[in-house]
Amino acid sequence: KAGVTQTPRYLIKTRGQQVTLSCSPISGHRSVSWYQQTPGQGLQFLFEYFSETQRNKGNFPGRFSGRQFSNSRSEMNVSTLELGDSALYLCASRRTGNYNEQFFGPGTRLTVL
Amino acid sequence: AQTVTQSQPEMSVQEAETVTLSCTYDTSESDYYLFWYKQPPSRQMILVIRQEAYKQQNATENRFSVNFQKAAKSFSLKISDSQLGDAAMYFCAYKWGGGSNYKLTFGKGTLLTVNP
């Protein structure tokens, strides 16, 4: 079974632009979570989607948004990029009802110049 | 606020030796889960081991085991017979809350180097 995939793997943007990242979960997994990883703050939870609905949300500004499609693929969007948004963005999927094991993707490395 | 602290930003161990990574957490909850995740260089993060707070027995997965001290709010990871492939960033994580309203907090990680 294929693992979680994320595209693109690397991205360079400039301040003020917006960006969309994509995540395809493991087949059969309907839950997708997004995380931001930075050296200073570590790993922080952004939000989780299940069946096309946001079910859980971390403490990030409204510039960070997401959505999930009927095939469980998810996208994350960051508008009006700031230098501090430079990070590794990870997504993770899990089986329905199993809150204690997530499978992570390789991440998208976003650099904001 | 629920916080997770990994006090060792970096650790090193000789191949075949044992190393212990520390993790403490702050919580007022009585029911929660604790995890150790491993993130190898340029590779995907994977779950190493998990512990349910209501279980007194320490979890073990092959060469990986934990020392869970609930009263002290401590959750350390012991890696026995260290191998070169164990070199990675290790994250301690704490989960609380039920159903889809759970919250998950990670520590800032410990970078483990394994010396041949």
XYZ file of C-alpha atoms in Angstrom:
229
model
C 0.000 0.000 0.000
C 1.437 3.370 -0.975
C 2.316 5.749 1.835
C 1.282 9.351 2.334
C 2.476 11.530 -0.513
C 2.945 15.263 -0.586
C 3.518 17.614 -3.486
C 5.520 19.566 -4.193
C 8.485 18.523 -2.085
C 10.161 21.917 -2.298
C 8.756 25.357 -2.898
C 10.188 28.848 -2.934
C 7.882 31.846 -2.679
C 8.209 35.517 -1.891
C 6.498 37.489 0.822
C 2.913 38.377 0.081
C 2.328 35.478 -2.272
C 0.073 32.560 -1.544
C 0.824 28.874 -1.758
C -1.105 25.622 -1.988
C 0.292 22.324 -0.788
C -1.192 18.936 -1.533
C -1.411 15.717 0.439
C -2.681 12.308 -0.619
C -3.370 9.985 2.308
C -2.896 6.264 2.455
C -5.663 4.509 0.587
C -8.626 3.996 2.898
C -7.588 6.681 5.346
C -10.168 9.425 5.575
C -8.448 11.659 8.098
C -5.682 14.062 7.156
C -3.815 16.315 9.562
C -1.374 19.096 8.776
C 1.630 20.179 10.819
C 4.190 22.942 10.591
C 7.742 22.076 11.601
C 10.327 24.777 12.306
C 13.617 24.650 14.224
C 12.397 27.215 16.726
C 8.858 26.044 17.399
C 9.203 22.366 16.627
C 6.167 20.534 15.337
C 2.864 22.348 15.613
C -0.587 21.091 14.709
C -2.408 23.135 12.097
C -5.690 21.321 11.475
C -7.325 18.024 10.726
C -9.863 17.104 8.092
C -12.190 14.151 8.025
C -14.802 13.466 5.359
C -14.271 16.889 3.803
C -14.893 18.687 7.112
C -12.412 20.392 9.383
C -12.688 18.540 12.678
C -9.848 19.984 14.690
C -7.799 23.139 14.582
C -4.572 24.424 16.115
C -3.624 27.988 16.973
C -2.698 29.434 13.626
C -3.965 32.614 11.994
C -6.669 32.567 9.381
C -4.076 32.879 6.629
C -3.686 29.143 7.006
C -6.592 27.220 5.587
C -7.279 23.831 4.153
C -9.789 21.643 2.486
C -10.388 18.016 1.767
C -11.861 16.429 -1.302
C -14.212 13.489 -1.628
C -11.276 11.195 -2.399
C -9.694 12.262 0.945
C -6.903 14.195 -0.721
C -6.253 17.413 1.124
C -4.807 20.784 0.285
C -3.413 23.418 2.558
C -3.301 27.052 1.558
C -1.286 29.868 3.064
C -2.127 33.362 1.907
C -0.057 36.533 2.228
C 3.099 34.640 3.002
C 5.459 35.919 5.683
C 9.116 35.086 6.216
C 8.148 33.176 9.350
C 6.063 30.777 7.305
C 9.237 29.144 6.043
C 8.983 25.618 7.370
C 8.567 21.963 6.631
C 4.872 21.237 6.275
C 3.914 17.692 7.109
C 0.672 15.929 6.574
C -0.396 12.727 8.225
C -3.257 10.341 7.688
C -4.905 7.834 9.968
C -7.565 5.177 9.887
C -11.057 6.138 10.995
C -11.410 5.739 14.746
C -7.703 5.184 15.332
C -6.530 8.368 16.987
C -3.276 6.909 18.194
C -1.348 6.146 15.068
C -0.672 8.579 12.285
C 1.310 7.987 9.130
C 3.322 10.935 7.992
C 4.264 12.090 4.537
C 7.744 13.286 3.570
C 6.754 16.932 3.862
C 6.897 20.032 1.693
C 9.800 22.356 2.377
C 8.530 25.920 1.926
C 10.986 28.778 1.764
C 9.666 32.332 1.834
C 12.067 34.996 0.571
C -1.386 24.793 28.965
C -0.288 21.346 27.974
C 3.433 21.401 27.237
C 6.020 18.819 26.325
C 9.669 19.425 27.141
C 12.635 17.587 25.707
C 15.569 18.956 27.632
C 18.265 17.396 25.430
C 18.473 19.109 22.045
C 21.218 16.682 20.997
C 22.475 13.332 22.176
C 25.079 10.912 20.910
C 25.665 7.241 21.520
C 28.147 4.621 20.411
C 26.880 1.848 18.231
C 25.661 -1.118 20.322
C 25.371 1.033 23.440
C 22.216 2.196 25.220
C 20.884 5.721 25.253
C 17.974 7.356 27.054
C 16.098 10.365 25.722
C 14.187 12.474 28.211
C 10.708 13.913 27.984
C 8.561 15.651 30.546
C 5.078 17.009 30.114
C 2.700 19.239 31.951
C -0.925 18.257 32.267
C -3.910 18.242 34.545
C -5.540 15.410 32.617
C -5.713 11.895 33.982
C -6.330 10.098 30.720
C -3.991 10.699 27.839
C -1.514 9.078 25.488
C 2.196 9.600 25.022
C 4.231 8.891 21.918
C 7.756 8.839 20.618
C 8.198 9.586 16.945
C 11.380 9.181 14.914
C 12.266 11.429 11.984
C 15.356 10.189 10.101
C 17.229 12.702 7.933
C 15.168 13.483 4.841
C 12.825 10.625 5.594
C 9.312 10.324 6.877
C 8.403 10.522 10.506
C 7.331 7.226 11.989
C 5.781 6.180 15.270
C 8.268 4.378 17.493
C 6.252 3.613 20.573
C 3.150 4.743 22.454
C 1.980 4.571 26.024
C -1.502 4.856 27.444
C -1.529 6.797 30.697
C -3.833 4.393 32.487
C -1.468 1.482 31.860
C 1.196 1.159 34.506
C 3.280 -1.262 32.492
C 5.938 0.422 30.390
C 5.567 -0.067 26.653
C 8.241 -1.963 24.751
C 8.873 -2.376 21.032
C 11.908 -4.531 20.328
C 14.972 -2.422 21.237
C 12.843 0.548 22.224
C 11.277 0.877 25.642
C 9.894 3.659 27.754
C 10.118 4.591 31.394
C 6.736 6.116 32.172
C 6.540 7.872 35.523
C 3.023 9.263 35.682
C 3.356 11.077 38.994
C 6.551 12.747 37.846
C 5.058 13.395 34.384
C 8.086 11.852 32.783
C 8.242 9.686 29.665
C 11.763 8.733 28.636
C 12.754 6.561 25.689
C 15.488 3.967 26.031
C 17.155 2.630 22.915
C 19.170 -0.521 23.521
C 21.884 -1.908 21.259
C 21.913 1.319 19.238
C 22.285 0.956 15.494
C 23.424 3.423 12.851
C 19.871 3.479 11.521
C 18.649 4.860 14.838
C 20.234 8.211 14.018
C 17.332 10.630 13.728
C 15.387 13.424 15.356
C 13.152 12.006 18.071
C 9.976 13.756 19.108
C 7.993 13.146 22.238
C 4.272 13.861 21.890
C 1.301 14.063 24.207
C -2.316 13.557 23.208
C -5.394 14.317 25.269
C -9.064 14.776 24.682
C -11.541 12.352 23.203
C -12.771 11.601 19.749
C -12.146 14.178 17.095
C -11.588 16.888 19.720
C -8.219 15.539 20.713
C -5.178 17.776 21.014
C -1.672 16.686 20.167
C 1.424 18.540 21.376
C 4.991 17.727 20.382
C 8.268 18.484 22.086
C 10.949 20.297 20.120
C 12.887 17.136 19.510
C 16.197 15.518 20.365
C 18.727 14.915 17.617
C 20.362 11.543 18.166
C 23.723 10.770 16.580
C 25.000 7.197 16.528
C 28.765 6.870 16.303
C 30.281 3.771 14.687
